[in-house]
Tab-separated table of C-alpha atoms in Angstrom:
chain	number	residue	atom	x	y	z
A	8	MET	CA	10.950	102.976	-93.792
A	9	PHE	CA	11.280	99.484	-91.864
A	10	ARG	CA	9.457	96.218	-91.664
A	11	LYS	CA	8.477	95.182	-87.992
A	12	LEU	CA	6.968	92.099	-86.540
A	13	CYS	CA	4.768	92.456	-83.761
A	14	ILE	CA	4.065	89.247	-82.049
A	15	ILE	CA	0.833	89.209	-80.168
A	16	GLY	CA	-0.193	86.740	-77.362
A	17	LEU	CA	-3.378	85.154	-78.148
A	18	ALA	CA	-5.164	81.553	-77.685
A	19	CYS	CA	-4.541	81.175	-81.337
A	20	VAL	CA	-1.174	83.028	-81.523
A	21	MET	CA	-2.039	85.628	-84.138
A	22	SER	CA	0.913	87.992	-85.201
A	23	LEU	CA	0.944	91.093	-87.241
A	24	SER	CA	3.295	91.884	-90.172
A	25	VAL	CA	3.363	95.141	-91.376
A	26	MET	CA	5.468	98.043	-92.479
A	27	THR	CA	5.794	101.108	-90.149
A	28	LEU	CA	5.880	104.696	-91.319
A	29	THR	CA	6.169	108.200	-90.016
A	30	ALA	CA	4.300	109.728	-92.714
A	31	ASP	CA	4.308	113.410	-94.108
A	32	ALA	CA	1.004	115.347	-93.619
A	33	GLN	CA	0.081	114.788	-97.385
A	34	ASP	CA	1.016	111.134	-97.603
A	35	GLN	CA	-1.205	108.364	-98.984
A	36	ILE	CA	-0.532	105.052	-97.359
A	37	LEU	CA	0.453	102.557	-99.864
A	38	GLY	CA	2.262	100.213	-97.681
A	39	PRO	CA	2.776	97.305	-97.920
A	40	TRP	CA	-0.647	96.434	-96.091
A	41	LEU	CA	-1.497	92.651	-95.075
A	42	TRP	CA	-4.473	91.721	-97.170
A	43	MET	CA	-7.075	89.029	-96.627
A	44	ILE	CA	-10.252	88.830	-99.033
A	45	ALA	CA	-13.505	86.954	-98.037
A	46	LYS	CA	-16.387	86.253	-100.948
A	47	THR	CA	-19.864	87.457	-99.749
A	48	GLU	CA	-23.500	85.816	-101.113
A	49	ALA	CA	-24.279	86.910	-104.545
A	50	GLY	CA	-25.555	90.472	-104.447
A	51	GLN	CA	-24.850	91.130	-100.899
A	52	GLY	CA	-21.429	92.860	-101.346
A	53	GLY	CA	-20.923	96.529	-101.007
A	54	ALA	CA	-23.055	98.237	-98.539
A	55	ASN	CA	-24.992	95.349	-97.583
A	56	SER	CA	-21.816	93.436	-95.975
A	57	THR	CA	-20.647	96.293	-93.941
A	58	ASP	CA	-21.471	94.995	-90.803
A	59	ILE	CA	-21.266	91.565	-91.663
A	60	ASP	CA	-18.332	89.772	-90.237
A	61	SER	CA	-16.988	88.232	-93.183
A	62	LEU	CA	-13.668	86.994	-91.464
A	63	ALA	CA	-16.061	84.888	-89.311
A	64	VAL	CA	-18.157	83.464	-92.028
A	65	ALA	CA	-15.386	82.314	-93.945
A	66	SER	CA	-13.411	80.612	-90.799
A	67	ASP	CA	-16.487	79.405	-89.076
A	68	ASP	CA	-15.797	82.006	-86.478
A	69	LYS	CA	-12.440	80.825	-85.568
A	70	VAL	CA	-11.273	84.388	-86.909
A	71	THR	CA	-13.065	87.530	-86.191
A	72	GLU	CA	-13.075	91.315	-87.232
A	73	GLU	CA	-12.756	92.131	-83.725
A	74	MET	CA	-9.837	89.787	-83.151
A	75	VAL	CA	-7.731	90.818	-86.015
A	76	ALA	CA	-8.672	94.526	-85.539
A	77	LYS	CA	-7.410	94.257	-81.857
A	78	ASN	CA	-4.240	91.714	-82.504
A	79	GLY	CA	-3.270	91.916	-86.058
A	80	ALA	CA	-2.558	88.685	-88.448
A	81	LYS	CA	0.241	86.918	-89.552
A	82	GLU	CA	1.728	86.644	-93.281
A	83	GLY	CA	0.722	83.289	-94.578
A	84	ASP	CA	-2.231	82.483	-91.817
A	85	GLU	CA	-5.188	81.032	-93.645
A	86	VAL	CA	-8.971	82.312	-93.456
A	87	GLY	CA	-11.077	80.147	-95.202
A	88	ASP	CA	-9.879	79.614	-98.844
A	89	TYR	CA	-7.307	82.598	-98.604
A	90	GLU	CA	-3.988	83.771	-96.754
A	91	TRP	CA	-2.757	86.910	-95.262
A	92	THR	CA	-0.773	88.367	-97.924
A	93	LEU	CA	1.604	91.171	-98.018
A	94	ALA	CA	1.464	93.779	-100.864
A	95	GLU	CA	1.684	97.570	-101.498
A	96	LEU	CA	-1.703	99.445	-102.726
A	97	PRO	CA	-1.129	101.041	-105.949
A	98	ALA	CA	-1.232	104.787	-106.149
A	99	ASN	CA	-4.503	104.455	-107.942
A	100	GLY	CA	-6.115	102.591	-105.159
A	101	ASP	CA	-6.842	99.469	-107.319
A	102	ILE	CA	-7.609	96.623	-104.919
A	103	ASN	CA	-8.450	94.350	-107.848
A	104	ALA	CA	-4.830	94.812	-109.040
A	105	VAL	CA	-3.366	93.772	-105.766
A	106	VAL	CA	-5.631	90.531	-105.433
A	107	ASN	CA	-4.503	89.719	-109.061
A	108	GLN	CA	-0.958	90.445	-108.628
A	109	THR	CA	-0.439	88.560	-105.533
A	110	GLY	CA	-2.455	85.500	-107.000
A	111	MET	CA	-5.269	85.329	-104.531
A	112	GLU	CA	-7.704	85.392	-107.266
A	113	GLU	CA	-7.962	86.105	-111.059
A	114	GLY	CA	-9.970	88.703	-112.973
A	115	ALA	CA	-12.480	91.328	-111.897
A	116	LEU	CA	-14.231	90.371	-108.711
A	117	ASP	CA	-17.880	91.246	-107.296
A	118	ASP	CA	-19.612	90.776	-104.004
A	119	VAL	CA	-16.250	90.568	-102.280
A	120	THR	CA	-14.433	92.124	-99.095
A	121	SER	CA	-11.093	93.168	-98.515
A	122	TYR	CA	-9.398	93.596	-95.185
A	123	ALA	CA	-6.219	95.429	-95.090
A	124	LEU	CA	-3.881	96.045	-92.140
A	125	TYR	CA	-1.325	98.341	-91.304
A	126	THR	CA	1.012	100.021	-88.342
A	127	TYR	CA	1.127	103.684	-88.515
A	128	LYS	CA	4.084	104.900	-86.375
A	129	SER	CA	3.884	108.037	-84.610
A	130	ASP	CA	6.205	110.090	-82.741
A	131	LYS	CA	4.000	111.136	-80.035
A	132	ALA	CA	0.330	111.079	-78.891
A	133	LEU	CA	-1.791	113.358	-80.910
A	134	LYS	CA	-5.021	114.233	-82.559
A	135	ALA	CA	-5.227	113.806	-86.393
A	136	THR	CA	-7.023	113.405	-89.375
A	137	MET	CA	-7.867	110.162	-91.475
A	138	LYS	CA	-8.862	110.508	-95.153
A	139	THR	CA	-10.519	107.715	-96.981
A	140	GLY	CA	-11.752	106.836	-100.523
A	141	SER	CA	-13.569	103.647	-101.190
A	142	ASP	CA	-15.460	101.745	-104.086
A	143	ASP	CA	-17.659	100.644	-102.492
A	144	SER	CA	-18.384	100.304	-98.628
A	145	ILE	CA	-15.681	101.205	-96.142
A	146	LYS	CA	-15.396	100.624	-92.267
A	147	VAL	CA	-12.133	101.594	-90.220
A	148	TRP	CA	-10.626	100.450	-87.041
A	149	LEU	CA	-7.967	101.869	-85.317
A	150	ASN	CA	-6.313	100.108	-82.293
A	151	GLY	CA	-8.999	97.683	-82.091
A	152	LYS	CA	-11.958	100.325	-82.413
A	153	VAL	CA	-14.125	101.266	-85.052
A	154	VAL	CA	-13.621	105.044	-85.882
A	155	PHE	CA	-15.590	105.478	-89.309
A	156	LYS	CA	-18.049	103.628	-91.360
A	157	ASN	CA	-19.687	104.428	-94.716
A	158	ALA	CA	-22.302	101.823	-95.585
A	159	VAL	CA	-22.501	103.096	-99.559
A	160	ASN	CA	-22.177	101.940	-102.899
A	161	ARG	CA	-20.109	104.410	-104.990
A	162	GLY	CA	-17.196	104.945	-107.422
A	163	ARG	CA	-13.995	105.504	-105.730
A	164	GLY	CA	-12.344	109.025	-105.332
A	165	MET	CA	-9.088	110.008	-103.837
A	166	TYR	CA	-10.557	111.345	-100.534
A	167	GLN	CA	-14.146	111.064	-100.139
A	168	ASP	CA	-14.600	111.042	-96.273
A	169	GLU	CA	-12.442	112.187	-93.519
A	170	PHE	CA	-12.816	112.097	-89.836
A	171	ALA	CA	-10.815	112.815	-86.461
A	172	ILE	CA	-8.607	109.811	-84.856
A	173	ASP	CA	-6.462	109.789	-81.765
A	174	LEU	CA	-3.068	108.472	-82.541
A	175	LYS	CA	-1.083	107.015	-79.415
A	176	GLN	CA	2.600	107.403	-79.333
A	177	GLY	CA	4.426	104.312	-80.949
A	178	ASP	CA	2.398	101.782	-83.320
A	179	ASN	CA	-1.191	102.459	-84.106
A	180	LEU	CA	-3.118	99.359	-86.056
A	181	ILE	CA	-5.451	100.298	-88.614
A	182	MET	CA	-7.657	97.750	-90.177
A	183	VAL	CA	-9.671	98.758	-93.294
A	184	LYS	CA	-12.385	96.844	-94.598
A	185	VAL	CA	-13.678	97.484	-98.233
A	186	SER	CA	-16.662	95.743	-99.400
A	187	GLU	CA	-17.561	95.507	-103.308
A	188	ARG	CA	-20.731	95.085	-105.050
A	189	GLY	CA	-19.674	94.871	-108.637
A	190	GLY	CA	-17.406	96.997	-111.066
A	191	GLY	CA	-14.545	98.905	-109.638
A	192	TRP	CA	-12.898	98.081	-106.111
A	193	GLY	CA	-10.541	99.770	-104.203
A	194	MET	CA	-9.481	102.340	-101.627
A	195	HIS	CA	-7.385	105.439	-100.590
A	196	VAL	CA	-6.176	106.134	-96.803
A	197	GLY	CA	-4.162	108.695	-95.922
A	198	ILE	CA	-3.240	110.631	-92.547
A	199	SER	CA	-2.684	114.267	-91.693
A	200	GLU	CA	-1.004	114.718	-88.333
A	201	THR	CA	-3.037	117.707	-87.698
A	202	PRO	CA	-6.368	118.064	-85.927
A	203	HIS	CA	-9.485	117.415	-87.829
A	204	VAL	CA	-11.259	120.604	-88.918
A	205	PRO	CA	-14.950	119.870	-90.336
A	206	ILE	CA	-15.761	120.874	-93.809
A	207	GLU	CA	-18.901	122.953	-94.354
A	208	ASP	CA	-20.718	122.244	-97.709
A	209	ILE	CA	-21.171	125.679	-99.542
A	210	LEU	CA	-24.786	125.088	-100.325
A	211	THR	CA	-27.083	128.575	-100.148
A	212	ASP	CA	-27.144	131.603	-101.913
A	213	TRP	CA	-25.641	130.742	-105.404
A	214	LEU	CA	-26.321	132.634	-108.443
A	215	TRP	CA	-25.921	130.564	-111.640
A	216	MET	CA	-25.539	130.856	-115.386
A	217	VAL	CA	-24.959	128.104	-118.136
A	218	ALA	CA	-23.302	128.552	-121.135
A	219	ARG	CA	-22.644	126.001	-124.289
A	220	THR	CA	-19.432	125.219	-125.713
A	221	GLU	CA	-18.779	123.659	-129.330
A	222	ALA	CA	-19.151	119.972	-129.676
A	223	GLY	CA	-16.499	118.048	-128.042
A	224	GLN	CA	-14.972	120.920	-126.537
A	225	GLY	CA	-16.508	120.900	-123.161
A	226	GLY	CA	-14.525	119.600	-119.862
A	227	ALA	CA	-10.894	119.928	-119.841
A	228	ALA	CA	-10.788	121.518	-123.310
A	229	SER	CA	-13.058	124.783	-122.166
A	230	THR	CA	-11.280	125.555	-119.031
A	231	ASP	CA	-9.425	128.570	-120.148
A	232	ILE	CA	-12.459	129.355	-122.920
A	233	ASP	CA	-14.110	132.627	-121.676
A	234	SER	CA	-17.630	130.815	-122.441
A	235	LEU	CA	-19.594	133.971	-121.003
A	236	ALA	CA	-17.758	135.954	-123.549
A	237	VAL	CA	-18.592	133.707	-126.380
A	238	ALA	CA	-22.429	133.545	-125.252
A	239	SER	CA	-22.675	137.236	-124.731
A	240	LYS	CA	-20.177	138.291	-127.913
A	241	ASN	CA	-17.862	139.811	-125.324
A	242	LYS	CA	-20.376	141.872	-123.607
A	243	VAL	CA	-19.885	140.090	-120.446
A	244	LYS	CA	-16.515	138.397	-119.373
A	245	GLU	CA	-15.348	136.036	-116.724
A	246	GLU	CA	-12.924	138.571	-115.537
A	247	ARG	CA	-15.206	141.246	-114.844
A	248	VAL	CA	-17.997	138.731	-113.232
A	249	ALA	CA	-15.332	137.508	-110.942
A	250	LYS	CA	-14.589	140.731	-109.551
A	251	ASN	CA	-17.929	142.489	-109.433
A	252	GLY	CA	-20.314	139.776	-109.622
A	253	ALA	CA	-23.995	139.576	-111.410
A	254	THR	CA	-27.696	140.350	-110.777
A	255	GLU	CA	-30.279	137.710	-110.826
A	256	GLY	CA	-32.425	138.004	-113.864
A	257	ALA	CA	-29.584	139.871	-116.235
A	258	GLU	CA	-29.083	138.008	-119.470
A	259	VAL	CA	-25.928	136.181	-120.905
A	260	GLY	CA	-26.664	134.772	-124.260
A	261	ASP	CA	-29.929	132.719	-124.251
A	262	TYR	CA	-30.337	132.395	-120.247
A	263	GLU	CA	-30.500	134.678	-117.291
A	264	TRP	CA	-28.416	134.609	-113.919
A	265	THR	CA	-30.683	132.260	-111.493
A	266	LEU	CA	-30.748	132.054	-107.719
A	267	ALA	CA	-30.765	128.504	-106.784
A	268	ASP	CA	-28.991	126.288	-103.884
A	269	LEU	CA	-26.452	123.681	-104.860
A	270	PRO	CA	-28.167	120.337	-104.201
A	271	GLN	CA	-26.210	118.138	-101.487
A	272	ASP	CA	-25.147	115.569	-104.044
A	273	GLY	CA	-23.737	118.277	-106.422
A	274	ASN	CA	-25.951	117.817	-109.219
A	275	LEU	CA	-25.550	120.472	-111.878
A	276	ASP	CA	-28.128	118.933	-113.937
A	277	VAL	CA	-30.708	120.313	-111.357
A	278	ILE	CA	-29.238	123.866	-111.617
A	279	ALA	CA	-29.435	123.644	-115.545
A	280	ASN	CA	-33.024	122.541	-115.464
A	281	GLU	CA	-33.636	125.625	-113.284
A	282	ILE	CA	-32.093	127.959	-115.387
A	283	GLY	CA	-34.100	126.607	-118.430
A	284	ALA	CA	-31.480	125.125	-120.578
A	285	ASP	CA	-32.154	122.265	-122.872
A	286	GLN	CA	-30.840	118.565	-122.379
A	287	PRO	CA	-28.620	116.809	-123.040
A	288	PHE	CA	-26.150	118.377	-120.800
A	289	ASP	CA	-23.055	117.743	-122.763
A	290	ASP	CA	-20.177	120.270	-123.910
A	291	ILE	CA	-21.567	122.776	-121.466
A	292	THR	CA	-20.298	125.096	-118.426
A	293	ALA	CA	-21.704	126.362	-115.273
A	294	TYR	CA	-20.881	129.550	-113.431
A	295	GLY	CA	-21.669	129.722	-109.766
A	296	LEU	CA	-21.214	133.047	-107.867
A	297	VAL	CA	-21.737	133.180	-104.078
A	298	THR	CA	-20.564	135.790	-101.363
A	299	LEU	CA	-18.749	134.620	-98.456
A	300	VAL	CA	-18.988	137.066	-95.337
A	301	ALA	CA	-16.049	136.999	-92.987
A	302	ASP	CA	-16.362	138.896	-89.557
A	303	GLU	CA	-12.475	139.308	-89.883
A	304	ALA	CA	-9.621	138.725	-92.032
A	305	MET	CA	-8.457	135.167	-92.240
A	306	LYS	CA	-5.180	133.834	-94.043
A	307	GLY	CA	-4.692	130.294	-95.197
A	308	VAL	CA	-8.290	128.926	-95.119
A	309	SER	CA	-8.882	125.689	-96.885
A	310	LEU	CA	-11.434	125.500	-99.829
A	311	LEU	CA	-12.301	121.943	-101.097
A	312	ILE	CA	-13.686	121.106	-104.449
A	313	GLY	CA	-15.090	118.091	-106.343
A	314	SER	CA	-16.062	118.257	-109.995
A	315	ASP	CA	-17.293	116.576	-113.029
A	316	ASP	CA	-15.305	117.290	-114.853
A	317	SER	CA	-13.170	120.502	-115.216
A	318	ILE	CA	-12.822	123.349	-112.616
A	319	LYS	CA	-11.713	126.924	-112.096
A	320	VAL	CA	-12.040	129.008	-109.064
A	321	TRP	CA	-11.815	132.857	-108.580
A	322	LEU	CA	-11.911	134.606	-105.332
A	323	ASN	CA	-12.330	138.231	-105.266
A	324	GLY	CA	-11.502	138.634	-108.812
A	325	GLU	CA	-8.407	136.419	-108.651
A	326	VAL	CA	-7.976	132.730	-109.708
A	327	VAL	CA	-7.029	130.814	-107.104
A	328	HIS	CA	-7.330	127.199	-108.464
A	329	THR	CA	-7.591	125.429	-112.125
A	330	ASN	CA	-7.651	121.532	-112.590
A	331	ALA	CA	-8.200	121.085	-116.365
A	332	VAL	CA	-9.214	117.502	-116.063
A	333	ASN	CA	-12.108	115.210	-117.128
A	334	ARG	CA	-13.311	112.925	-114.541
A	335	GLY	CA	-15.895	111.497	-112.321
A	336	ARG	CA	-17.186	113.525	-109.318
A	337	SER	CA	-16.508	112.823	-105.833
A	338	ARG	CA	-15.612	114.561	-102.555
A	339	TRP	CA	-13.187	116.010	-102.152
A	340	GLN	CA	-10.582	115.784	-104.792
A	341	ASP	CA	-9.183	119.054	-104.269
A	342	GLU	CA	-7.969	121.201	-101.614
A	343	PHE	CA	-6.162	124.633	-101.393
A	344	GLU	CA	-5.642	127.475	-99.584
A	345	VAL	CA	-6.992	131.293	-99.810
A	346	ASP	CA	-6.797	134.242	-97.798
A	347	LEU	CA	-10.407	135.874	-96.811
A	348	LYS	CA	-10.644	139.841	-96.417
A	349	ARG	CA	-13.154	140.944	-93.692
A	350	GLY	CA	-16.352	141.250	-94.992
A	351	ASN	CA	-17.568	140.248	-98.414
A	352	ASN	CA	-15.639	137.693	-100.521
A	353	LEU	CA	-16.952	136.956	-103.665
A	354	LEU	CA	-16.351	133.176	-104.925
A	355	MET	CA	-16.842	132.416	-108.594
A	356	VAL	CA	-16.581	128.574	-109.420
A	357	LYS	CA	-16.780	127.127	-113.377
A	358	CYS	CA	-17.597	123.530	-113.870
A	359	SER	CA	-17.031	122.539	-117.446
A	360	GLU	CA	-18.622	119.323	-118.517
A	361	ARG	CA	-17.716	117.136	-121.360
A	362	GLY	CA	-20.317	114.580	-121.330
A	363	GLY	CA	-21.985	111.845	-118.846
A	364	GLY	CA	-22.248	113.130	-115.123
A	365	TRP	CA	-21.817	116.923	-114.318
A	366	GLY	CA	-21.681	118.314	-111.028
A	367	VAL	CA	-19.719	120.310	-108.441
A	368	HIS	CA	-19.012	120.066	-104.674
A	369	VAL	CA	-17.613	123.206	-102.903
A	370	GLY	CA	-16.490	123.204	-99.248
A	371	ILE	CA	-14.562	125.317	-96.559
A	372	ARG	CA	-12.866	124.679	-93.332
A	373	GLU	CA	-14.360	127.507	-91.706
A	374	SER	CA	-17.869	128.435	-90.125
A	375	ILE	CA	-18.788	131.167	-92.240
A	376	GLU	CA	-21.851	132.993	-93.578
A	377	THR	CA	-23.098	133.137	-97.339
A	378	ALA	CA	-24.960	135.774	-99.075
A	379	TYR	CA	-26.143	136.710	-102.440
A	380	LEU	CA	-25.291	140.532	-103.289
A	381	PRO	CA	-26.134	141.896	-106.777
A	382	ALA	CA	-23.348	143.459	-108.997
A	383	GLY	CA	-21.493	145.992	-107.597
A	384	GLN	CA	-22.140	145.795	-103.798
A	385	GLN	CA	-19.279	143.313	-103.212
A	386	SER	CA	-17.291	146.018	-101.302
A	387	VAL	CA	-20.050	146.374	-98.467
A	388	GLU	CA	-18.654	144.926	-95.299
A	389	ALA	CA	-20.250	142.828	-92.818
A	390	ALA	CA	-19.717	144.851	-89.788
A	391	GLY	CA	-22.810	147.307	-89.130
A	392	LYS	CA	-24.136	146.748	-92.825
A	393	LEU	CA	-27.437	144.970	-93.629
A	394	ILE	CA	-26.740	142.164	-96.075
A	395	THR	CA	-29.730	140.359	-98.055
A	396	ALA	CA	-30.207	136.266	-98.029
A	397	TRP	CA	-28.008	135.401	-95.595
A	398	GLY	CA	-27.506	131.580	-95.460
A	399	LYS	CA	-25.746	129.442	-92.897
A	400	LEU	CA	-23.672	126.663	-94.426
A	401	LYS	CA	-24.238	123.072	-93.546
A	402	SER	CA	-21.830	120.619	-92.191
A	403	ALA	CA	-20.510	117.886	-94.278
A	404	LYS	CA	-20.876	114.352	-93.263
């Protein structure tokens, strides 16, 4: 890495002082970034201030978002009560820590917006993918143009949004605006130098079961406990279900396998209510089964997961992903590759909840059909066969 000073000719003579980087496909961009903050009116931070030009407000229109997004800024220049300040973003994405450590402000801040500038260096012009996570609202400019916006109030996840970008050869100026309403405040930004492949949410044709765990043993602690075996006194086991599936109405302990679509927001409370489980939904595990129907064999297909809390995933009877963690849910937190065979591929996900929020997101970078097949029918191929309950995946936003 090296520091590069780009001098830009403007009426007010602005310049951009940022680091350049040729990044690995999986690198998070930590900087250093060039930072500015601007307060908003009380109660108007977060989603409400996404399209308010807080730089213009703070500077009485002397400095605007459009101006900075096109031409950059210079370390030490003032906007309102603050100066553009060079600092690294912590790996956990905490903007409040940046603001405190640089002396821009003290303590936790609400109703405030940050602007961060960075020059990304590309060896050639290419189509790429940018990934972002934010708390709360986020807006992104690339080389002076808005390329993404999500006016939302939310908790921050590593990468909650992703979108296509066009990088030019040489320097590419990125500006990220994160507007904070209250509580946590932060961002994650990464670039993958590969073309963007849209994620499809796997929402339809799921078969669900829930099983209780011992008090205090949900979430990460129950990731490798076979809760199906415990609930059924070893009559039903994870290994067998992951290989052969299950049938709607079949019992495991106190509950029955139940067909239900996964809500767009991933809320497993909705599924548990459908199954008839009693609240509270703490120290509890959900199992979801769905068949992915492939017209041909495919290698290196990306599956994506977001979960609260722990997650374990099987494909065609084999464990393909495990993350024994207690965490808040966002899309997407985990990504891994699998091989799909021609015809039916049985996917089983296990999401174990410790307490509080509970949910799961499941996605795939492929256009594919889903189906519900009763136990024992997973060997039927798609070509020339009748498969029940076809469902088309919905594209993630």
